Short mmCIF file of C-alpha atoms in Angstrom, two decimals:
data_model
loop_
_atom_site.label_atom_id
_atom_site.label_comp_id
_atom_site.label_asym_id
_atom_site.label_seq_id
_atom_site.Cartn_x
_atom_site.Cartn_y
_atom_site.Cartn_z
CA MET A 18 -0.01 -0.09 -0.01
CA SER A 19 1.31 3.42 -0.96
CA ASP A 20 1.54 6.15 1.80
CA ARG A 21 -1.08 8.07 -0.45
CA TRP A 22 -4.44 6.23 -0.48
CA THR A 23 -6.80 6.75 -3.36
CA VAL A 24 -10.59 6.29 -3.67
CA ALA A 25 -9.78 2.78 -5.35
CA ASP A 26 -7.98 1.61 -2.22
CA VAL A 27 -11.16 1.97 0.02
CA MET A 28 -14.22 2.02 -2.37
CA THR A 29 -16.81 -0.85 -2.43
CA ALA A 30 -16.18 -2.32 -6.00
CA HIS A 31 -19.48 -4.04 -6.17
CA VAL A 32 -22.02 -1.72 -7.50
CA VAL A 33 -25.77 -2.24 -7.59
CA THR A 34 -27.46 -0.24 -10.20
CA ALA A 35 -30.94 0.57 -11.35
CA GLY A 36 -31.93 1.33 -14.95
CA GLU A 37 -33.75 4.43 -15.88
CA ASP A 38 -36.98 2.63 -16.63
CA ASP A 39 -37.00 0.39 -13.50
CA SER A 40 -40.14 0.79 -11.60
CA PHE A 41 -40.56 2.25 -8.09
CA LYS A 42 -41.09 -1.35 -6.71
CA ASP A 43 -37.97 -2.76 -8.65
CA VAL A 44 -35.86 0.07 -7.04
CA ALA A 45 -37.28 -0.66 -3.63
CA ALA A 46 -36.48 -4.27 -3.86
CA LEU A 47 -32.92 -3.53 -5.00
CA LEU A 48 -32.33 -1.40 -1.93
CA SER A 49 -34.00 -4.01 0.25
CA GLU A 50 -32.29 -7.02 -1.14
CA HIS A 51 -28.90 -5.61 -1.12
CA ARG A 52 -29.20 -3.69 2.14
CA VAL A 53 -28.07 -0.37 0.69
CA THR A 54 -29.52 2.99 1.04
CA ALA A 55 -28.96 4.29 -2.38
CA VAL A 56 -28.27 3.05 -6.00
CA PRO A 57 -26.81 4.76 -9.10
CA VAL A 58 -29.09 4.96 -11.97
CA VAL A 59 -27.48 4.11 -15.37
CA ASP A 60 -28.66 5.00 -18.93
CA PRO A 61 -28.96 2.14 -21.70
CA SER A 62 -25.14 2.71 -22.32
CA GLY A 63 -24.15 2.00 -18.57
CA ARG A 64 -23.23 5.59 -17.76
CA VAL A 65 -24.28 7.10 -14.44
CA VAL A 66 -27.05 9.69 -14.74
CA GLY A 67 -28.38 9.94 -11.19
CA VAL A 68 -28.88 8.33 -7.78
CA VAL A 69 -31.96 7.16 -6.02
CA SER A 70 -31.85 6.92 -2.25
CA VAL A 71 -34.27 5.64 0.39
CA THR A 72 -35.10 9.23 1.10
CA ASP A 73 -36.31 9.70 -2.55
CA LEU A 74 -38.56 6.60 -2.11
CA LEU A 75 -39.93 7.85 1.29
CA CYS A 76 -41.50 10.89 -0.51
CA LYS A 77 -44.11 8.54 -1.54
CA GLU A 78 -45.05 7.99 2.16
CA ARG A 79 -44.88 11.69 3.02
CA PHE A 80 -47.45 12.83 0.40
CA GLN A 81 -49.77 9.58 0.39
CA MET A 82 -52.78 11.24 1.91
CA PRO A 83 -55.42 12.22 -0.57
CA TRP A 84 -55.26 16.11 -0.05
CA GLN A 85 -51.57 15.93 -0.30
CA SER A 86 -51.82 13.79 -3.49
CA ARG A 87 -53.86 16.55 -5.15
CA ARG A 88 -51.18 19.01 -4.13
CA VAL A 89 -48.60 16.82 -5.82
CA ARG A 90 -50.51 16.93 -9.24
CA ARG A 91 -51.05 20.70 -8.85
CA ASP A 92 -47.46 21.58 -7.97
CA GLY A 93 -45.14 19.05 -9.43
CA ARG A 94 -42.35 21.67 -9.62
CA THR A 95 -41.50 20.93 -5.89
CA PRO A 96 -38.90 18.13 -6.08
CA ALA A 97 -40.24 16.18 -3.05
CA ARG A 98 -43.81 16.36 -4.30
CA ALA A 99 -42.56 15.44 -7.84
CA LYS A 100 -40.78 12.31 -6.49
CA ALA A 101 -43.96 11.52 -4.48
CA ALA A 102 -45.72 11.06 -7.83
CA ALA A 103 -42.87 9.20 -9.51
CA THR A 104 -43.16 5.65 -10.65
CA THR A 105 -39.75 5.12 -12.35
CA ALA A 106 -36.09 5.40 -11.27
CA GLN A 107 -35.66 8.27 -13.84
CA GLU A 108 -38.43 10.34 -12.02
CA LEU A 109 -37.23 9.35 -8.65
CA MET A 110 -33.44 10.08 -9.09
CA THR A 111 -31.47 13.02 -8.05
CA ALA A 112 -29.59 14.26 -11.01
CA PRO A 113 -26.82 14.71 -11.87
CA ALA A 114 -25.06 12.23 -9.60
CA VAL A 115 -22.13 13.22 -7.55
CA THR A 116 -19.27 11.28 -8.90
CA ILE A 117 -15.47 10.93 -8.38
CA GLY A 118 -12.66 9.09 -10.10
CA PRO A 119 -10.98 6.00 -8.74
CA GLY A 120 -7.57 7.83 -8.62
CA ALA A 121 -8.75 10.76 -6.50
CA SER A 122 -7.31 11.21 -3.15
CA LEU A 123 -9.21 10.74 0.02
CA PRO A 124 -9.05 14.44 0.97
CA ALA A 125 -10.63 15.12 -2.39
CA ALA A 126 -13.43 12.68 -1.70
CA ALA A 127 -13.98 14.05 1.82
CA ARG A 128 -14.15 17.51 0.36
CA SER A 129 -16.69 16.60 -2.29
CA LEU A 130 -18.87 14.63 0.31
CA SER A 131 -18.90 17.99 2.48
CA ARG A 132 -19.52 20.34 -0.43
CA HIS A 133 -22.43 18.33 -1.92
CA ARG A 134 -23.69 17.27 1.57
CA VAL A 135 -23.97 13.69 0.51
CA SER A 136 -22.97 10.51 2.47
CA ARG A 137 -21.71 8.61 -0.49
CA LEU A 138 -20.01 9.12 -3.98
CA VAL A 139 -20.47 7.17 -7.02
CA VAL A 140 -16.96 6.17 -8.35
CA VAL A 141 -16.80 6.32 -12.23
CA GLY A 142 -14.21 5.39 -14.86
CA ASP A 143 -13.32 7.49 -17.70
CA ASP A 144 -16.27 6.15 -19.73
CA GLY A 145 -18.79 7.32 -17.12
CA ARG A 146 -19.64 3.78 -16.09
CA PRO A 147 -19.67 2.96 -12.36
CA VAL A 148 -16.84 1.04 -10.83
CA GLY A 149 -17.45 1.56 -7.22
CA VAL A 150 -19.08 3.58 -4.31
CA VAL A 151 -17.22 5.35 -1.58
CA SER A 152 -18.93 6.27 1.65
CA GLN A 153 -17.97 8.48 4.59
CA SER A 154 -17.07 5.38 6.64
CA ASP A 155 -14.86 4.18 3.88
CA LEU A 156 -12.67 7.24 4.23
CA LEU A 157 -11.77 6.25 7.82
CA ARG A 158 -9.85 3.21 6.70
CA ALA A 159 -6.51 4.99 6.23
CA PHE A 160 -6.72 5.83 10.08
CA LEU A 161 -6.94 2.03 10.81
CA THR A 162 -3.43 1.53 9.57
CA PRO A 163 -1.15 -0.16 12.21
CA ASP A 164 1.12 2.28 13.93
CA GLU A 165 4.32 0.26 12.91
CA GLU A 166 3.15 0.44 9.11
CA LEU A 167 2.34 4.12 9.37
CA ALA A 168 5.79 4.87 10.80
CA GLU A 169 7.38 3.17 7.93
CA GLN A 170 5.33 5.17 5.45
CA VAL A 171 6.15 8.32 7.21
CA LEU A 172 9.84 7.65 7.21
CA ARG A 173 9.68 6.64 3.39
CA ARG A 174 8.04 9.88 2.61
CA LEU A 175 10.76 11.86 4.55
CA VAL A 176 13.54 10.05 3.00
CA HIS A 177 12.08 10.40 -0.58
CA PHE A 178 11.43 14.21 -0.29
CA ALA A 179 13.74 15.60 2.34
CA LEU A 180 16.84 17.50 1.43
CA TRP A 181 19.19 16.43 4.22
CA ASP A 182 22.10 14.08 3.32
CA ASP A 183 21.78 11.59 6.29
CA PRO A 184 18.76 9.36 5.82
CA PHE A 185 18.89 8.58 9.51
CA ALA A 186 18.91 12.14 10.69
CA VAL A 187 15.28 11.97 11.57
CA ARG A 188 13.62 9.18 13.67
CA VAL A 189 9.90 8.25 13.49
CA GLU A 190 7.72 6.52 15.95
CA VAL A 191 3.90 6.24 15.86
CA GLU A 192 1.56 5.92 18.76
CA ASP A 193 -2.25 5.92 18.27
CA GLY A 194 -1.68 7.48 14.82
CA VAL A 195 0.37 10.32 16.12
CA ALA A 196 3.70 10.69 14.50
CA VAL A 197 6.73 11.60 16.76
CA LEU A 198 9.76 13.03 15.03
CA THR A 199 13.05 13.12 16.83
CA GLY A 200 16.61 13.80 15.70
CA GLU A 201 18.64 16.77 14.42
CA VAL A 202 18.88 18.50 11.07
CA GLU A 203 20.88 21.31 10.08
CA ARG A 204 18.25 24.01 9.36
CA ARG A 205 14.95 24.81 10.93
CA SER A 206 13.28 25.05 7.53
CA LEU A 207 13.95 21.31 7.13
CA ALA A 208 12.44 20.49 10.38
CA VAL A 209 9.21 22.36 9.28
CA LEU A 210 9.39 20.48 6.04
CA ALA A 211 9.64 17.16 7.78
CA ALA A 212 6.73 17.93 9.96
CA ARG A 213 4.62 18.97 7.03
CA LEU A 214 5.58 15.81 5.02
CA ALA A 215 4.65 13.51 7.93
CA ARG A 216 1.24 15.16 8.38
CA SER A 217 0.57 14.73 4.70
CA VAL A 218 0.75 10.90 5.01
CA ASP A 219 -2.88 9.48 4.92
CA GLY A 220 -3.73 7.93 8.31
CA VAL A 221 -1.48 10.27 10.47
CA VAL A 222 -3.64 11.76 13.08
CA ASP A 223 -1.19 14.39 14.25
CA VAL A 224 2.56 15.14 14.31
CA ASP A 225 4.60 15.61 17.50
CA ASP A 226 7.48 17.71 16.12
CA ARG A 227 10.57 17.24 18.49
CA LEU A 228 13.29 17.83 16.04
CA VAL A 229 16.14 20.06 16.86
CA TYR A 230 18.12 22.24 14.42
CA ALA A 231 21.40 24.02 14.38
CA VAL A 232 20.53 27.13 12.36
CA ASP A 233 17.34 29.06 12.35
CA ASP A 234 17.17 30.12 8.56
CA THR A 235 13.48 31.12 8.83
CA ALA A 236 14.39 34.34 10.75
CA LEU A 237 14.43 37.19 8.28
CA PRO A 238 17.27 39.74 8.45
CA PRO A 239 16.37 43.24 9.23
CA ARG A 240 15.84 45.29 6.25
CA ASP A 241 18.39 48.26 5.55
CA GLN A 242 16.73 51.50 6.73
CA PRO A 243 17.07 54.31 4.17
CA GLY A 244 19.64 56.99 4.91
#
């Protein structure tokens, strides 16, 4: 496993889909049979065009009273009321679907979930066809990496990107996901760089920077005052 996780590493690869013309009952049966809360809707070519969730189906329950049904027919422009009158997946679905590529990073997936206020993303390939589903809980898998493995990943990152000559100048230990950096480097800017690189490794909860340095090269010299 690389120290940079992607959506492909954590997604559920088995995707249950519905067709645009699938009936309300067909979609309900899919959700129940596979114990999922939403399914992507695909067009005849297999490309994702929307998503139907349990919430979409429950609109039927919300507006099932006779006087509410009449309001559905009069004002189909309201999304919830329109879905209450829906009989097919195409009418039920929320479109366009919120999708992401399998090579996207976990932070990118988290930002997309937050921005669109959804609990899952449909993962699609370059052809627009679904290859997986990634949920909020899937993104937590990086934080389940054992501490010893995480320490190795942090050290690899430091050795690969850092600018100091001695690969053993910095030592890494990880406890409960917190990376502890010890050792000595020549310049303060390198210590700052090491902490930043360690924090960028997926699964690191925090960084305890205990590095010491010989020279503080981050302090700016005073500007010459005009005479």
